[in-house]
Amino acid sequence: MSIKTIDLHIHSNASDGTFTPAEIVRHAVSINLEAIALTDHDTISGLDEFLQTAATENITAIPGVEISSLFSGREIHILGYFIDYHNPALLAFLDHIRAGRNSRNEDIIRRLQSLGYEITLEEVTARAGGESIGRPHVASLLIEKGYFKDSQQAFERCLKRGAPAFCPRKLPHPEEAIRIIHQAGGIAVWAHPVYRNKFARSHVRGMLRKMKPLGLDGVEGFYPGYTPVQHQMLLELAAISDLVVSGGTDFHGGNIPSIAMGSGDGNFSVPAECLAAMREYHHNIKHEIDNITVTGE
Ligand code: AMP
Ligand code: MN
Ligand code: MN
Ligand code: MN
């Protein structure tokens, strides 16, 4: 019998993935994953379909979300797991963040038009389909129109921070993202602390020292982009800092075709024990969170 594995970082077409939530579940079942989490950017709108589909299949499904935040001028993504996605504070917070996305998208389109690209906001919105719209949707439209060969090129030449069509949006501090996730009964995990090879050990260590007191519960220790050294470093730092370890592929379907669900670039997998440890941790801290929420009111 093959060893069961999991994937706790997946995007649907509610944000910048291309699979519907139901398609994600069916695909995960077909490749024999034991558990999956849907973690769309700044939206929970895919979670009903995701959980309802999973309930009819032999697979464990965890409700999640990925919230972008800004800390010392750097974007930090915080994953929330086991969230009550009907929590009013969480919903209001995500609404506010998506409003910031929408006004930033208008800025990006205006900037692109002034640079000579023929593109409209209506086209981007129609293409995205879901409620959390971002730069990957702009990138895929620019590719379809023949301006770029792939999203990497669209980001490099146009959309990444510092590129000509980049426009900032107002991002919350990670402390706020962590607090809201806790209020919704979830645990907060720092997504891909090493992203596109940008972070050194001293940096990750320093950040963990600052984020742990903010309530951070875990780090994403398994991620396809890590080198073996980076992966080991994150497991070590998680152990030193008393943080749980999660893992996933950051699957985006056709928007990032090089990354497959469950297996990333092919040589990747997340052991099911990760989820067991996260569950145990969640169970243990839930009482603490409940107490904080009650006394804080
Ligand atoms: P946004 O949420 O609109 O700020 O866009 C960020 C998303 O774009 C990330 O979640 C990735 O999916 C994608 N992304 C970020 N940087 C790059 C890049 N250099 N190349 C391709 N996709 C990227
Ligand atoms: Mn994305
Ligand atoms: Mn991310
Ligand atoms: Mn992601």
Short mmCIF file of C-alpha atoms and ligand atoms in Angstrom, two decimals:
data_model
loop_
_atom_site.label_atom_id
_atom_site.label_comp_id
_atom_site.label_asym_id
_atom_site.label_seq_id
_atom_site.Cartn_x
_atom_site.Cartn_y
_atom_site.Cartn_z
CA MET A 1 0.00 0.00 0.00
CA SER A 2 1.29 3.43 -0.85
CA ILE A 3 1.86 5.99 1.92
CA LYS A 4 -0.92 8.53 2.13
CA THR A 5 -0.02 12.15 1.68
CA ILE A 6 -1.81 15.49 1.97
CA ASP A 7 -1.87 18.95 0.39
CA LEU A 8 -2.79 21.87 2.65
CA HIS A 9 -2.19 24.79 0.29
CA ILE A 10 -4.54 24.92 -2.70
CA HIS A 11 -6.21 27.72 -4.69
CA SER A 12 -9.51 27.47 -6.56
CA ASN A 13 -11.15 29.79 -9.06
CA ALA A 14 -12.63 31.67 -6.11
CA SER A 15 -9.21 33.35 -6.18
CA ASP A 16 -6.37 32.78 -8.65
CA GLY A 17 -6.60 29.04 -9.29
CA THR A 18 -8.30 27.58 -12.35
CA PHE A 19 -10.06 24.53 -10.83
CA THR A 20 -13.49 24.88 -9.21
CA PRO A 21 -13.59 23.75 -5.57
CA ALA A 22 -15.46 20.58 -6.64
CA GLU A 23 -12.85 19.83 -9.31
CA ILE A 24 -10.12 20.21 -6.69
CA VAL A 25 -11.79 17.63 -4.45
CA ARG A 26 -12.36 15.17 -7.30
CA HIS A 27 -8.80 15.54 -8.55
CA ALA A 28 -7.41 15.06 -5.02
CA VAL A 29 -9.45 11.87 -4.65
CA SER A 30 -8.23 10.60 -8.03
CA ILE A 31 -4.57 11.01 -6.98
CA ASN A 32 -5.31 9.38 -3.64
CA LEU A 33 -4.61 12.27 -1.25
CA GLU A 34 -5.73 11.69 2.31
CA ALA A 35 -6.48 15.32 3.15
CA ILE A 36 -6.60 18.71 1.45
CA ALA A 37 -7.14 22.33 2.50
CA LEU A 38 -8.56 25.06 0.29
CA THR A 39 -6.65 28.27 1.01
CA ASP A 40 -7.85 30.94 -1.41
CA HIS A 41 -6.42 34.44 -1.20
CA ASP A 42 -8.58 36.72 0.93
CA THR A 43 -11.83 34.82 0.30
CA ILE A 44 -13.81 31.93 1.79
CA SER A 45 -16.34 31.86 -1.06
CA GLY A 46 -15.12 28.48 -2.36
CA LEU A 47 -15.40 26.69 0.98
CA ASP A 48 -19.08 25.65 0.91
CA GLU A 49 -18.69 23.83 -2.41
CA PHE A 50 -15.34 22.42 -1.30
CA LEU A 51 -16.62 20.93 1.95
CA GLN A 52 -19.92 19.77 0.47
CA THR A 53 -18.16 17.92 -2.34
CA ALA A 54 -15.64 16.39 0.04
CA ALA A 55 -18.45 15.14 2.28
CA THR A 56 -19.55 12.85 -0.55
CA GLU A 57 -16.02 11.52 -1.14
CA ASN A 58 -13.47 9.55 0.83
CA ILE A 59 -11.18 12.46 1.73
CA THR A 60 -10.63 14.88 4.61
CA ALA A 61 -11.18 18.55 3.73
CA ILE A 62 -10.00 21.45 5.90
CA PRO A 63 -11.42 24.97 5.54
CA GLY A 64 -8.63 27.50 5.07
CA VAL A 65 -7.71 30.93 3.78
CA GLU A 66 -4.50 32.74 2.77
CA ILE A 67 -4.26 36.37 3.87
CA SER A 68 -1.63 38.73 2.48
CA SER A 69 -0.09 41.09 5.02
CA LEU A 70 2.77 43.56 5.18
CA PHE A 71 5.55 43.57 7.77
CA SER A 72 8.53 45.94 7.53
CA GLY A 73 7.90 46.56 3.84
CA ARG A 74 7.69 42.85 2.95
CA GLU A 75 4.66 40.82 1.98
CA ILE A 76 3.97 38.04 4.46
CA HIS A 77 1.25 35.51 3.68
CA ILE A 78 -0.63 34.01 6.61
CA LEU A 79 -2.58 30.77 6.18
CA GLY A 80 -5.57 30.17 8.45
CA TYR A 81 -6.68 26.56 9.09
CA PHE A 82 -9.73 25.08 10.84
CA ILE A 83 -11.48 28.45 10.58
CA ASP A 84 -15.15 29.02 11.22
CA TYR A 85 -15.71 30.69 7.89
CA HIS A 86 -19.05 32.16 8.93
CA ASN A 87 -17.39 34.21 11.66
CA PRO A 88 -18.61 37.84 11.16
CA ALA A 89 -15.27 39.44 12.12
CA LEU A 90 -13.43 37.27 9.56
CA LEU A 91 -15.99 38.03 6.85
CA ALA A 92 -15.85 41.79 7.46
CA PHE A 93 -12.05 41.71 7.47
CA LEU A 94 -11.88 39.82 4.16
CA ASP A 95 -14.51 42.13 2.58
CA HIS A 96 -12.33 45.08 3.48
CA ILE A 97 -9.22 43.46 2.04
CA ARG A 98 -10.99 42.61 -1.23
CA ALA A 99 -12.18 46.23 -1.53
CA GLY A 100 -8.49 47.16 -1.41
CA ARG A 101 -7.78 44.59 -4.15
CA ASN A 102 -10.53 46.03 -6.33
CA SER A 103 -9.28 49.60 -6.14
CA ARG A 104 -5.70 48.42 -6.73
CA ASN A 105 -6.87 46.47 -9.79
CA GLU A 106 -8.32 49.71 -11.22
CA ASP A 107 -4.93 51.39 -10.67
CA ILE A 108 -3.09 48.52 -12.40
CA ILE A 109 -5.38 48.62 -15.43
CA ARG A 110 -5.03 52.40 -15.75
CA ARG A 111 -1.25 52.04 -15.53
CA LEU A 112 -1.22 49.28 -18.14
CA GLN A 113 -3.40 51.34 -20.47
CA SER A 114 -1.06 54.30 -20.14
CA LEU A 115 1.83 51.97 -20.99
CA GLY A 116 0.01 51.04 -24.21
CA TYR A 117 -1.54 47.68 -23.30
CA GLU A 118 -5.07 47.13 -24.57
CA ILE A 119 -6.85 45.75 -21.54
CA THR A 120 -9.94 46.67 -19.50
CA LEU A 121 -11.08 45.95 -15.96
CA GLU A 122 -14.27 44.34 -17.31
CA GLU A 123 -12.21 41.80 -19.24
CA VAL A 124 -10.17 40.95 -16.13
CA THR A 125 -13.26 40.63 -13.94
CA ALA A 126 -15.02 38.41 -16.49
CA ARG A 127 -11.97 36.24 -16.82
CA ALA A 128 -11.45 35.84 -13.08
CA GLY A 129 -14.98 34.71 -12.32
CA GLY A 130 -14.43 34.52 -8.56
CA GLU A 131 -14.61 37.27 -5.97
CA SER A 132 -10.91 37.65 -5.11
CA ILE A 133 -9.24 39.17 -8.15
CA GLY A 134 -5.51 39.77 -8.41
CA ARG A 135 -2.44 40.14 -10.53
CA PRO A 136 -2.44 36.52 -11.80
CA HIS A 137 -5.76 37.24 -13.56
CA VAL A 138 -4.26 40.32 -15.18
CA ALA A 139 -1.21 38.26 -16.15
CA SER A 140 -3.22 35.49 -17.78
CA LEU A 141 -5.22 38.00 -19.83
CA LEU A 142 -2.01 39.72 -20.97
CA ILE A 143 -0.66 36.31 -22.00
CA GLU A 144 -3.85 35.46 -23.89
CA LYS A 145 -3.54 38.78 -25.73
CA GLY A 146 -0.02 37.80 -26.77
CA TYR A 147 1.94 40.35 -24.76
CA PHE A 148 3.86 37.76 -22.70
CA LYS A 149 4.77 34.10 -23.00
CA ASP A 150 3.98 33.12 -19.40
CA SER A 151 3.01 34.58 -16.04
CA GLN A 152 6.61 34.65 -14.87
CA GLN A 153 7.42 37.02 -17.74
CA ALA A 154 4.30 39.14 -17.13
CA PHE A 155 5.27 39.55 -13.46
CA GLU A 156 8.94 40.27 -14.21
CA ARG A 157 8.26 42.86 -16.89
CA CYS A 158 5.08 44.42 -15.57
CA LEU A 159 3.41 43.33 -12.37
CA LYS A 160 5.92 42.52 -9.64
CA ARG A 161 6.79 45.03 -6.94
CA GLY A 162 8.98 47.66 -8.59
CA ALA A 163 7.89 46.80 -12.17
CA PRO A 164 6.18 49.50 -14.32
CA ALA A 165 2.55 48.46 -13.76
CA PHE A 166 2.91 47.53 -10.08
CA CYS A 167 0.48 49.36 -7.81
CA PRO A 168 0.41 48.82 -4.06
CA ARG A 169 -2.67 47.91 -2.12
CA LYS A 170 -3.27 48.49 1.56
CA LEU A 171 -2.32 45.33 3.43
CA PRO A 172 -2.99 44.51 7.08
CA HIS A 173 -0.22 43.88 9.59
CA PRO A 174 0.29 40.13 10.21
CA GLU A 175 -0.75 40.70 13.81
CA GLU A 176 -4.21 41.65 12.58
CA ALA A 177 -4.45 38.65 10.23
CA ILE A 178 -3.39 36.31 13.05
CA ARG A 179 -5.86 37.88 15.48
CA ILE A 180 -8.77 37.53 13.05
CA ILE A 181 -7.88 33.89 12.30
CA HIS A 182 -7.83 33.18 16.04
CA GLN A 183 -11.16 34.95 16.49
CA ALA A 184 -12.55 32.61 13.84
CA GLY A 185 -11.25 29.66 15.88
CA GLY A 186 -8.37 28.80 13.54
CA ILE A 187 -4.60 28.55 13.68
CA ALA A 188 -2.26 30.93 11.84
CA VAL A 189 0.64 29.61 9.78
CA TRP A 190 3.32 31.64 7.99
CA ALA A 191 3.08 30.58 4.33
CA HIS A 192 6.29 29.94 2.37
CA PRO A 193 8.73 31.82 4.66
CA VAL A 194 11.21 31.19 1.85
CA TYR A 195 9.59 32.39 -1.39
CA ARG A 196 11.41 32.44 -4.71
CA ASN A 197 14.65 31.87 -2.77
CA LYS A 198 14.59 35.30 -1.22
CA PHE A 199 15.01 34.67 2.50
CA ALA A 200 18.15 33.78 4.42
CA ARG A 201 18.21 31.80 7.66
CA SER A 202 19.01 34.86 9.79
CA HIS A 203 16.05 36.67 8.27
CA VAL A 204 13.59 33.83 8.87
CA ARG A 205 14.89 33.46 12.42
CA GLY A 206 14.54 37.16 13.11
CA MET A 207 11.03 37.20 11.67
CA LEU A 208 9.97 34.21 13.77
CA ARG A 209 11.21 35.97 16.89
CA LYS A 210 8.94 38.87 16.02
CA MET A 211 5.93 36.87 14.80
CA LYS A 212 5.75 34.28 17.56
CA PRO A 213 4.76 36.91 20.15
CA LEU A 214 2.03 38.07 17.75
CA GLY A 215 0.42 34.65 18.13
CA LEU A 216 1.82 32.82 15.12
CA ASP A 217 1.10 29.09 15.47
CA GLY A 218 3.06 27.50 12.66
CA VAL A 219 5.20 27.66 9.55
CA GLU A 220 4.83 26.05 6.16
CA GLY A 221 7.70 23.58 6.38
CA PHE A 222 6.88 21.65 3.20
CA TYR A 223 6.71 23.70 -0.01
CA PRO A 224 7.80 22.73 -3.53
CA GLY A 225 10.06 25.75 -4.00
CA TYR A 226 12.37 24.95 -1.07
CA THR A 227 15.81 23.47 -1.49
CA PRO A 228 16.52 20.50 0.85
CA VAL A 229 18.59 22.85 3.01
CA GLN A 230 15.79 25.39 3.29
CA HIS A 231 13.29 22.64 4.12
CA GLN A 232 15.53 21.33 6.92
CA MET A 233 16.14 24.85 8.18
CA LEU A 234 12.39 25.48 8.48
CA LEU A 235 11.76 22.20 10.32
CA GLU A 236 14.59 23.07 12.70
CA LEU A 237 13.41 26.64 13.29
CA ALA A 238 9.84 25.41 13.83
CA ALA A 239 11.08 22.97 16.48
CA ILE A 240 13.22 25.62 18.20
CA SER A 241 10.36 28.13 18.15
CA ASP A 242 7.71 25.63 19.23
CA LEU A 243 5.66 26.08 16.05
CA VAL A 244 3.58 23.51 14.19
CA VAL A 245 4.55 22.55 10.65
CA SER A 246 2.16 22.56 7.72
CA GLY A 247 2.76 21.88 4.06
CA GLY A 248 1.27 22.13 0.63
CA THR A 249 1.96 22.74 -3.03
CA ASP A 250 0.32 26.16 -3.53
CA PHE A 251 -1.54 24.54 -6.41
CA HIS A 252 -3.07 27.10 -8.83
CA GLY A 253 -4.17 24.75 -11.67
CA GLY A 254 -3.41 26.13 -15.12
CA ASN A 255 -2.24 29.48 -13.72
CA ILE A 256 0.97 27.83 -12.44
CA PRO A 257 1.15 24.72 -14.69
CA SER A 258 4.52 23.55 -13.35
CA ILE A 259 3.05 22.76 -9.91
CA ALA A 260 0.82 19.68 -9.56
CA MET A 261 -1.57 19.05 -6.71
CA GLY A 262 -0.05 16.77 -4.09
CA SER A 263 3.32 16.37 -5.80
CA GLY A 264 4.39 19.91 -6.73
CA ASP A 265 7.25 19.69 -9.20
CA GLY A 266 7.14 15.89 -9.05
CA ASN A 267 9.49 15.10 -6.17
CA PHE A 268 7.37 16.58 -3.45
CA SER A 269 4.92 15.30 -0.88
CA VAL A 270 3.60 16.26 2.53
CA PRO A 271 3.30 13.49 5.13
CA ALA A 272 -0.15 13.00 6.68
CA GLU A 273 1.45 13.26 10.15
CA CYS A 274 1.64 17.04 9.62
CA LEU A 275 -2.12 17.33 9.75
CA ALA A 276 -2.35 15.06 12.79
CA ALA A 277 0.10 17.33 14.66
CA MET A 278 -1.76 20.46 13.53
CA ARG A 279 -5.05 19.00 14.74
CA GLU A 280 -3.60 18.11 18.11
CA TYR A 281 -2.10 21.57 18.49
CA HIS A 282 -5.40 23.17 17.45
CA HIS A 283 -7.30 21.10 19.94
CA ASN A 284 -4.91 22.13 22.73
CA ILE A 285 -4.93 25.85 22.02
CA LYS A 286 -8.61 26.15 21.21
CA HIS A 287 -9.45 26.46 24.89
CA GLU A 288 -6.87 29.22 25.26
CA ILE A 289 -8.23 31.10 22.23
CA ASP A 290 -11.80 30.76 23.53
CA ASN A 291 -10.71 32.20 26.86
CA ILE A 292 -8.88 35.12 25.25
CA THR A 293 -11.90 35.90 23.07
CA VAL A 294 -14.25 35.82 26.03
CA THR A 295 -12.08 37.88 28.40
CA GLY A 296 -11.18 40.34 25.62
CA GLU A 297 -14.80 41.29 24.99
P1 AMP B 1 -1.91 39.48 -5.73
O1 AMP B 1 -2.59 38.56 -4.77
O2 AMP B 1 -2.84 40.12 -6.68
O3 AMP B 1 -1.02 40.48 -5.05
O4 AMP B 1 -0.94 38.54 -6.61
C1 AMP B 1 -0.05 37.67 -5.95
C2 AMP B 1 -0.12 36.28 -6.56
O5 AMP B 1 0.56 36.32 -7.81
C3 AMP B 1 0.60 35.21 -5.75
O6 AMP B 1 -0.27 34.57 -4.88
C4 AMP B 1 1.10 34.26 -6.81
O7 AMP B 1 0.08 33.35 -7.14
C5 AMP B 1 1.32 35.14 -8.01
N1 AMP B 1 2.74 35.59 -8.18
C6 AMP B 1 3.46 36.38 -7.36
N2 AMP B 1 4.69 36.62 -7.86
C7 AMP B 1 4.75 35.97 -9.04
C8 AMP B 1 5.74 35.82 -10.06
N3 AMP B 1 6.94 36.42 -9.96
N4 AMP B 1 5.43 35.07 -11.15
C9 AMP B 1 4.22 34.49 -11.26
N5 AMP B 1 3.25 34.58 -10.35
C10 AMP B 1 3.49 35.31 -9.25
MN MN B 2 -1.81 32.98 -5.86
MN MN B 3 1.28 32.96 -0.93
MN MN B 4 -0.93 30.43 -2.00
#
